[in-house]
C-alpha cells in the first residue's frame, strides 16, 4: 500500500471489514470431525451420522455482527436421537454462542426447532418451536441476524425470536468476541428426543442432513479492534448498524407473533419452576 494517502489507506482498511462469503463450502469451511462422513462440493453440503461417527464443519474465519444464512434439509423418516446443529460460537469457558438445533423425532412426529443464546459463557435461554412445514422434504432458510442492538432468528424469512441488547442494565450480550459458523450432525439420544426416552435406531443409519447456499454477510473479526470497528455506525459497509435493523417492522412483528402463538412449545422465560421463581432479568424486558 506504499504511496497511499492517509484517507485512502483508511478507506481500504475499513472496506475489508465487511465480508461476503457465499456458497462454496469447501473453500470457506474446515472439517472438525467425521472427515469420512462429510461431502462438500460447491454450494452443497452433506452431513452423515452412523454408529461409528457423526460429522461437523466450521468456518475458516470469525465474524462480529452481520447476517449468516443456510438452506438446510433435515434427516427424513425416523430421526429420533439425532441432532442437526447450525450455530455461531466463539471458544472458551466464557464463550458467546447463538444456536439453531434441530432435534429429531420418531417417524410421523414433528421435529423440535431448538434455539439458545450464550453471552460470556451464560446460556440457559432456550426457546423451542414445532416447525409449521416439513423440514425434511425440501430446503428451508435458517438465518441468524446479529447486530449491536439485537439477535434475530429467522426461518424462511420469518423472525421467530429476538434477544435484545440490555448490556447497560447488567445483562450480558454477545458483542466482544468474534464467532465462527458451525454445522454438525451427531447422536444425542440421551436427551434429544422426548427427554432421552426414545433412542437412535441404528438399523436405519446412515442418517443424512444437507445444506446449500451458505452465505455470511458479516464483519470480519480481526481481534479486539473489531469490537469497535464492526459496531461503528459511521462506516457505510456496516449495514447491520442501520437503525432499520435495530427493530423489526410491524409486518415482521405480526408474522413472528403468529408463529410464537401457534408453534412455540417452550420458553425459558415462562419456566418458573426451573428458576425457582427468580427469573433471568431479561425476561422482564421488552425483546421485540
mmCIF file of C-alpha atoms in Angstrom:
data_model
loop_
_atom_site.group_PDB
_atom_site.id
_atom_site.type_symbol
_atom_site.label_atom_id
_atom_site.label_comp_id
_atom_site.label_asym_id
_atom_site.label_seq_id
_atom_site.Cartn_x
_atom_site.Cartn_y
_atom_site.Cartn_z
ATOM 1 C CA UNK A 1 0.000 0.000 0.000
ATOM 2 C CA UNK A 2 3.013 2.253 -0.434
ATOM 3 C CA UNK A 3 2.102 5.664 -1.761
ATOM 4 C CA UNK A 4 -1.479 5.624 -0.492
ATOM 5 C CA UNK A 5 -2.622 8.750 1.291
ATOM 6 C CA UNK A 6 -3.967 8.563 4.829
ATOM 7 C CA UNK A 7 -7.631 8.883 3.780
ATOM 8 C CA UNK A 8 -7.245 6.300 1.018
ATOM 9 C CA UNK A 9 -5.495 3.891 3.356
ATOM 10 C CA UNK A 10 -8.270 4.265 5.915
ATOM 11 C CA UNK A 11 -10.885 3.557 3.229
ATOM 12 C CA UNK A 12 -9.069 0.384 2.160
ATOM 13 C CA UNK A 13 -8.783 -0.863 5.732
ATOM 14 C CA UNK A 14 -12.440 -0.173 6.517
ATOM 15 C CA UNK A 15 -13.617 -1.731 3.260
ATOM 16 C CA UNK A 16 -12.002 -5.015 4.246
ATOM 17 C CA UNK A 17 -14.111 -5.243 7.420
ATOM 18 C CA UNK A 18 -17.291 -6.363 5.686
ATOM 19 C CA UNK A 19 -17.090 -9.809 4.119
ATOM 20 C CA UNK A 20 -19.480 -11.615 1.810
ATOM 21 C CA UNK A 21 -18.884 -15.346 1.994
ATOM 22 C CA UNK A 22 -21.044 -17.226 -0.466
ATOM 23 C CA UNK A 23 -21.852 -20.821 -1.152
ATOM 24 C CA UNK A 24 -18.574 -22.697 -1.589
ATOM 25 C CA UNK A 25 -18.356 -24.943 1.473
ATOM 26 C CA UNK A 26 -15.010 -26.483 0.590
ATOM 27 C CA UNK A 27 -13.436 -23.056 0.150
ATOM 28 C CA UNK A 28 -14.863 -21.473 3.290
ATOM 29 C CA UNK A 29 -15.214 -24.361 5.762
ATOM 30 C CA UNK A 30 -12.927 -26.739 7.673
ATOM 31 C CA UNK A 31 -13.874 -30.271 8.748
ATOM 32 C CA UNK A 32 -13.663 -30.502 12.532
ATOM 33 C CA UNK A 33 -14.647 -34.166 12.880
ATOM 34 C CA UNK A 34 -16.042 -37.011 10.821
ATOM 35 C CA UNK A 35 -13.967 -36.365 7.691
ATOM 36 C CA UNK A 36 -15.220 -39.570 6.050
ATOM 37 C CA UNK A 37 -18.821 -38.605 6.844
ATOM 38 C CA UNK A 38 -18.869 -35.244 5.061
ATOM 39 C CA UNK A 39 -19.414 -34.253 1.464
ATOM 40 C CA UNK A 40 -18.658 -30.683 0.327
ATOM 41 C CA UNK A 41 -18.952 -29.809 -3.358
ATOM 42 C CA UNK A 42 -19.514 -26.205 -4.365
ATOM 43 C CA UNK A 43 -22.572 -24.884 -2.568
ATOM 44 C CA UNK A 44 -23.711 -28.348 -1.432
ATOM 45 C CA UNK A 45 -23.069 -29.872 1.993
ATOM 46 C CA UNK A 46 -23.820 -33.429 3.091
ATOM 47 C CA UNK A 47 -23.508 -34.388 6.774
ATOM 48 C CA UNK A 48 -23.709 -38.084 7.689
ATOM 49 C CA UNK A 49 -24.224 -39.848 11.010
ATOM 50 C CA UNK A 50 -23.855 -43.565 11.647
ATOM 51 C CA UNK A 51 -22.904 -45.596 14.683
ATOM 52 C CA UNK A 52 -19.187 -45.024 14.078
ATOM 53 C CA UNK A 53 -19.240 -41.220 13.842
ATOM 54 C CA UNK A 54 -21.105 -38.025 13.169
ATOM 55 C CA UNK A 55 -19.820 -35.035 11.231
ATOM 56 C CA UNK A 56 -19.069 -31.346 11.715
ATOM 57 C CA UNK A 57 -17.619 -28.336 9.925
ATOM 58 C CA UNK A 58 -16.750 -24.756 10.881
ATOM 59 C CA UNK A 59 -15.942 -21.593 9.006
ATOM 60 C CA UNK A 60 -12.334 -20.589 8.455
ATOM 61 C CA UNK A 61 -12.964 -17.033 9.638
ATOM 62 C CA UNK A 62 -14.868 -15.497 12.530
ATOM 63 C CA UNK A 63 -17.340 -12.628 12.364
ATOM 64 C CA UNK A 64 -18.610 -9.829 14.566
ATOM 65 C CA UNK A 65 -22.143 -8.764 13.587
ATOM 66 C CA UNK A 66 -23.957 -9.314 10.325
ATOM 67 C CA UNK A 67 -26.169 -11.998 8.854
ATOM 68 C CA UNK A 68 -25.455 -15.704 8.368
ATOM 69 C CA UNK A 69 -27.808 -17.989 6.472
ATOM 70 C CA UNK A 70 -28.028 -21.507 5.092
ATOM 71 C CA UNK A 71 -30.608 -23.647 3.354
ATOM 72 C CA UNK A 72 -30.987 -26.923 5.282
ATOM 73 C CA UNK A 73 -32.859 -30.169 4.684
ATOM 74 C CA UNK A 74 -33.086 -32.306 7.811
ATOM 75 C CA UNK A 75 -32.820 -36.069 8.303
ATOM 76 C CA UNK A 76 -36.038 -37.673 6.981
ATOM 77 C CA UNK A 77 -38.036 -40.524 8.474
ATOM 78 C CA UNK A 78 -37.190 -41.780 11.940
ATOM 79 C CA UNK A 79 -34.629 -39.221 13.106
ATOM 80 C CA UNK A 80 -35.090 -39.878 16.833
ATOM 81 C CA UNK A 81 -31.920 -39.328 18.843
ATOM 82 C CA UNK A 82 -30.206 -37.245 16.171
ATOM 83 C CA UNK A 83 -29.392 -33.542 16.359
ATOM 84 C CA UNK A 84 -28.501 -31.328 13.418
ATOM 85 C CA UNK A 85 -26.914 -28.094 14.618
ATOM 86 C CA UNK A 86 -26.222 -24.794 12.882
ATOM 87 C CA UNK A 87 -24.797 -22.040 15.040
ATOM 88 C CA UNK A 88 -22.296 -19.285 15.722
ATOM 89 C CA UNK A 89 -19.781 -19.682 18.534
ATOM 90 C CA UNK A 90 -16.564 -18.367 19.987
ATOM 91 C CA UNK A 91 -14.328 -20.517 22.200
ATOM 92 C CA UNK A 92 -13.509 -20.841 25.894
ATOM 93 C CA UNK A 93 -15.480 -21.112 29.108
ATOM 94 C CA UNK A 94 -16.800 -17.550 28.728
ATOM 95 C CA UNK A 95 -17.787 -18.050 25.098
ATOM 96 C CA UNK A 96 -20.634 -16.485 23.129
ATOM 97 C CA UNK A 97 -22.962 -18.649 21.064
ATOM 98 C CA UNK A 98 -26.156 -18.297 19.004
ATOM 99 C CA UNK A 99 -27.881 -21.588 18.201
ATOM 100 C CA UNK A 100 -30.248 -23.335 15.885
ATOM 101 C CA UNK A 101 -30.509 -27.030 16.805
ATOM 102 C CA UNK A 102 -32.940 -29.452 15.196
ATOM 103 C CA UNK A 103 -33.963 -32.307 17.474
ATOM 104 C CA UNK A 104 -35.077 -35.427 15.619
ATOM 105 C CA UNK A 105 -38.139 -37.498 16.365
ATOM 106 C CA UNK A 106 -39.813 -40.789 15.566
ATOM 107 C CA UNK A 107 -41.471 -41.216 12.165
ATOM 108 C CA UNK A 108 -44.629 -39.152 11.964
ATOM 109 C CA UNK A 109 -43.696 -36.955 14.925
ATOM 110 C CA UNK A 110 -42.527 -33.377 14.405
ATOM 111 C CA UNK A 111 -39.006 -32.076 14.788
ATOM 112 C CA UNK A 112 -38.185 -29.552 17.515
ATOM 113 C CA UNK A 113 -36.504 -26.314 16.450
ATOM 114 C CA UNK A 114 -34.351 -25.512 19.475
ATOM 115 C CA UNK A 115 -32.838 -22.024 19.879
ATOM 116 C CA UNK A 116 -30.456 -20.751 22.532
ATOM 117 C CA UNK A 117 -28.010 -17.930 23.158
ATOM 118 C CA UNK A 118 -24.897 -17.713 25.327
ATOM 119 C CA UNK A 119 -23.198 -14.496 26.391
ATOM 120 C CA UNK A 120 -19.905 -14.666 28.274
ATOM 121 C CA UNK A 121 -20.490 -18.348 28.976
ATOM 122 C CA UNK A 122 -24.035 -17.975 30.313
ATOM 123 C CA UNK A 123 -26.753 -19.802 28.387
ATOM 124 C CA UNK A 124 -29.932 -21.499 29.620
ATOM 125 C CA UNK A 125 -32.026 -19.253 27.374
ATOM 126 C CA UNK A 126 -33.840 -21.895 25.364
ATOM 127 C CA UNK A 127 -36.904 -21.347 23.237
ATOM 128 C CA UNK A 128 -38.351 -24.221 21.209
ATOM 129 C CA UNK A 129 -40.770 -24.440 18.311
ATOM 130 C CA UNK A 130 -42.543 -27.059 16.240
ATOM 131 C CA UNK A 131 -41.982 -26.482 12.509
ATOM 132 C CA UNK A 132 -45.061 -25.322 10.585
ATOM 133 C CA UNK A 133 -43.726 -27.134 7.493
ATOM 134 C CA UNK A 134 -41.986 -30.421 6.744
ATOM 135 C CA UNK A 135 -38.264 -29.686 7.204
ATOM 136 C CA UNK A 136 -37.208 -32.998 5.626
ATOM 137 C CA UNK A 137 -38.776 -32.871 2.155
ATOM 138 C CA UNK A 138 -37.121 -29.681 0.951
ATOM 139 C CA UNK A 139 -34.604 -26.999 1.831
ATOM 140 C CA UNK A 140 -35.569 -24.173 4.196
ATOM 141 C CA UNK A 141 -33.700 -20.982 5.001
ATOM 142 C CA UNK A 142 -32.363 -20.531 8.537
ATOM 143 C CA UNK A 143 -30.809 -17.128 9.208
ATOM 144 C CA UNK A 144 -29.124 -15.633 12.249
ATOM 145 C CA UNK A 145 -29.016 -11.837 12.206
ATOM 146 C CA UNK A 146 -26.745 -10.305 14.840
ATOM 147 C CA UNK A 147 -26.017 -6.642 15.403
ATOM 148 C CA UNK A 148 -25.236 -4.306 18.315
ATOM 149 C CA UNK A 149 -28.955 -3.907 19.087
ATOM 150 C CA UNK A 150 -30.399 -7.401 18.827
ATOM 151 C CA UNK A 151 -30.088 -11.011 17.704
ATOM 152 C CA UNK A 152 -32.899 -12.315 15.495
ATOM 153 C CA UNK A 153 -33.545 -15.909 14.421
ATOM 154 C CA UNK A 154 -35.339 -16.244 11.053
ATOM 155 C CA UNK A 155 -36.919 -19.267 9.374
ATOM 156 C CA UNK A 156 -37.746 -18.796 5.680
ATOM 157 C CA UNK A 157 -37.593 -15.041 6.198
ATOM 158 C CA UNK A 158 -39.954 -15.011 9.172
ATOM 159 C CA UNK A 159 -38.499 -13.954 12.532
ATOM 160 C CA UNK A 160 -39.253 -16.392 15.342
ATOM 161 C CA UNK A 161 -37.214 -14.959 18.212
ATOM 162 C CA UNK A 162 -35.433 -11.785 19.313
ATOM 163 C CA UNK A 163 -32.837 -11.219 22.040
ATOM 164 C CA UNK A 164 -32.185 -7.513 22.623
ATOM 165 C CA UNK A 165 -29.076 -5.842 23.989
ATOM 166 C CA UNK A 166 -29.612 -4.759 27.601
ATOM 167 C CA UNK A 167 -25.940 -4.720 28.481
ATOM 168 C CA UNK A 168 -26.270 -1.252 30.032
ATOM 169 C CA UNK A 169 -28.659 -2.808 32.550
ATOM 170 C CA UNK A 170 -26.213 -5.537 33.510
ATOM 171 C CA UNK A 171 -27.453 -8.266 31.147
ATOM 172 C CA UNK A 172 -24.631 -9.867 29.142
ATOM 173 C CA UNK A 173 -24.808 -9.563 25.352
ATOM 174 C CA UNK A 174 -22.576 -11.201 22.699
ATOM 175 C CA UNK A 175 -20.624 -8.210 21.402
ATOM 176 C CA UNK A 176 -16.997 -8.693 22.413
ATOM 177 C CA UNK A 177 -15.974 -11.982 20.764
ATOM 178 C CA UNK A 178 -15.813 -12.972 17.128
ATOM 179 C CA UNK A 179 -17.782 -16.105 16.335
ATOM 180 C CA UNK A 180 -17.279 -18.761 13.679
ATOM 181 C CA UNK A 181 -20.068 -20.639 11.916
ATOM 182 C CA UNK A 182 -20.580 -24.319 12.713
ATOM 183 C CA UNK A 183 -22.754 -27.095 11.308
ATOM 184 C CA UNK A 184 -22.925 -30.660 12.589
ATOM 185 C CA UNK A 185 -24.928 -33.861 12.767
ATOM 186 C CA UNK A 186 -24.490 -36.031 15.844
ATOM 187 C CA UNK A 187 -26.069 -38.546 18.177
ATOM 188 C CA UNK A 188 -27.710 -37.145 21.318
ATOM 189 C CA UNK A 189 -30.171 -39.859 22.213
ATOM 190 C CA UNK A 190 -29.513 -39.360 25.916
ATOM 191 C CA UNK A 191 -31.625 -36.153 25.766
ATOM 192 C CA UNK A 192 -32.684 -35.079 22.273
ATOM 193 C CA UNK A 193 -35.970 -36.943 21.741
ATOM 194 C CA UNK A 194 -38.632 -36.877 24.440
ATOM 195 C CA UNK A 195 -36.019 -36.282 27.110
ATOM 196 C CA UNK A 196 -33.950 -39.270 26.022
ATOM 197 C CA UNK A 197 -36.758 -41.791 26.254
ATOM 198 C CA UNK A 198 -36.605 -42.526 22.509
ATOM 199 C CA UNK A 199 -33.206 -43.780 21.346
ATOM 200 C CA UNK A 200 -31.485 -43.718 17.967
ATOM 201 C CA UNK A 201 -32.404 -46.681 15.784
ATOM 202 C CA UNK A 202 -29.032 -47.543 14.261
ATOM 203 C CA UNK A 203 -30.570 -50.044 11.864
ATOM 204 C CA UNK A 204 -31.802 -47.002 9.922
ATOM 205 C CA UNK A 205 -28.334 -45.470 9.561
ATOM 206 C CA UNK A 206 -26.806 -43.665 7.806
ATOM 207 C CA UNK A 207 -28.711 -40.512 8.723
ATOM 208 C CA UNK A 208 -28.161 -37.622 6.323
ATOM 209 C CA UNK A 209 -28.755 -33.870 6.596
ATOM 210 C CA UNK A 210 -27.989 -31.499 3.735
ATOM 211 C CA UNK A 211 -27.072 -27.844 3.366
ATOM 212 C CA UNK A 212 -26.964 -25.400 0.481
ATOM 213 C CA UNK A 213 -26.207 -21.767 -0.305
ATOM 214 C CA UNK A 214 -24.328 -20.804 2.846
ATOM 215 C CA UNK A 215 -23.918 -17.031 2.987
ATOM 216 C CA UNK A 216 -22.222 -14.809 5.551
ATOM 217 C CA UNK A 217 -22.732 -11.084 5.022
ATOM 218 C CA UNK A 218 -20.846 -10.025 8.093
ATOM 219 C CA UNK A 219 -17.963 -8.115 9.621
ATOM 220 C CA UNK A 220 -14.647 -9.946 9.581
ATOM 221 C CA UNK A 221 -13.266 -10.481 13.080
ATOM 222 C CA UNK A 222 -9.676 -9.215 13.268
ATOM 223 C CA UNK A 223 -9.202 -9.329 17.017
ATOM 224 C CA UNK A 224 -10.278 -6.892 19.766
ATOM 225 C CA UNK A 225 -10.028 -3.946 17.372
ATOM 226 C CA UNK A 226 -13.152 -5.319 15.656
ATOM 227 C CA UNK A 227 -15.291 -4.721 18.745
ATOM 228 C CA UNK A 228 -15.484 -1.035 17.880
ATOM 229 C CA UNK A 229 -14.869 -1.222 14.143
ATOM 230 C CA UNK A 230 -17.724 -3.637 13.452
ATOM 231 C CA UNK A 231 -20.155 -1.570 15.555
ATOM 232 C CA UNK A 232 -19.162 1.778 14.023
ATOM 233 C CA UNK A 233 -22.324 3.420 12.686
ATOM 234 C CA UNK A 234 -20.305 5.820 10.515
ATOM 235 C CA UNK A 235 -18.853 3.012 8.377
ATOM 236 C CA UNK A 236 -21.073 2.620 5.312
ATOM 237 C CA UNK A 237 -20.281 -1.065 4.854
ATOM 238 C CA UNK A 238 -21.567 -1.801 8.378
ATOM 239 C CA UNK A 239 -25.113 -2.078 7.031
ATOM 240 C CA UNK A 240 -26.223 -4.037 10.132
ATOM 241 C CA UNK A 241 -25.824 -0.903 12.273
ATOM 242 C CA UNK A 242 -28.513 0.959 10.335
ATOM 243 C CA UNK A 243 -31.465 2.000 12.535
ATOM 244 C CA UNK A 244 -33.720 -0.044 10.247
ATOM 245 C CA UNK A 245 -32.091 -3.210 11.619
ATOM 246 C CA UNK A 246 -32.495 -2.271 15.273
ATOM 247 C CA UNK A 247 -36.196 -3.080 15.403
ATOM 248 C CA UNK A 248 -38.478 -5.456 13.483
ATOM 249 C CA UNK A 249 -41.071 -3.895 11.190
ATOM 250 C CA UNK A 250 -44.784 -4.093 12.078
ATOM 251 C CA UNK A 251 -45.219 -6.774 9.397
ATOM 252 C CA UNK A 252 -42.349 -8.833 10.809
ATOM 253 C CA UNK A 253 -43.733 -8.495 14.332
ATOM 254 C CA UNK A 254 -47.138 -9.736 13.199
ATOM 255 C CA UNK A 255 -45.655 -12.735 11.412
ATOM 256 C CA UNK A 256 -43.434 -13.583 14.372
ATOM 257 C CA UNK A 257 -46.298 -13.379 16.842
ATOM 258 C CA UNK A 258 -48.322 -15.775 14.694
ATOM 259 C CA UNK A 259 -45.504 -18.342 14.851
ATOM 260 C CA UNK A 260 -44.908 -17.845 18.570
ATOM 261 C CA UNK A 261 -48.614 -18.147 19.371
ATOM 262 C CA UNK A 262 -49.126 -21.241 17.252
ATOM 263 C CA UNK A 263 -45.858 -23.176 17.326
ATOM 264 C CA UNK A 264 -43.766 -22.282 20.379
ATOM 265 C CA UNK A 265 -43.606 -25.219 22.795
ATOM 266 C CA UNK A 266 -41.088 -23.957 25.350
ATOM 267 C CA UNK A 267 -39.955 -20.556 26.612
ATOM 268 C CA UNK A 268 -37.415 -20.363 29.421
ATOM 269 C CA UNK A 269 -38.932 -17.053 30.498
ATOM 270 C CA UNK A 270 -42.145 -18.869 31.438
ATOM 271 C CA UNK A 271 -40.487 -21.756 33.280
ATOM 272 C CA UNK A 272 -40.860 -20.516 36.843
ATOM 273 C CA UNK A 273 -40.252 -23.977 38.314
ATOM 274 C CA UNK A 274 -36.870 -24.245 36.639
ATOM 275 C CA UNK A 275 -35.674 -20.932 38.029
ATOM 276 C CA UNK A 276 -37.494 -21.311 41.359
ATOM 277 C CA UNK A 277 -39.300 -18.062 40.761
ATOM 278 C CA UNK A 278 -36.125 -15.994 40.304
ATOM 279 C CA UNK A 279 -36.382 -15.376 36.586
ATOM 280 C CA UNK A 280 -33.494 -14.236 34.362
ATOM 281 C CA UNK A 281 -33.510 -10.427 34.270
ATOM 282 C CA UNK A 282 -34.038 -10.193 30.506
ATOM 283 C CA UNK A 283 -37.398 -11.945 30.912
ATOM 284 C CA UNK A 284 -38.894 -8.742 32.313
ATOM 285 C CA UNK A 285 -37.570 -6.656 29.420
ATOM 286 C CA UNK A 286 -39.140 -5.920 26.055
ATOM 287 C CA UNK A 287 -37.473 -8.081 23.422
ATOM 288 C CA UNK A 288 -39.461 -7.079 20.330
#
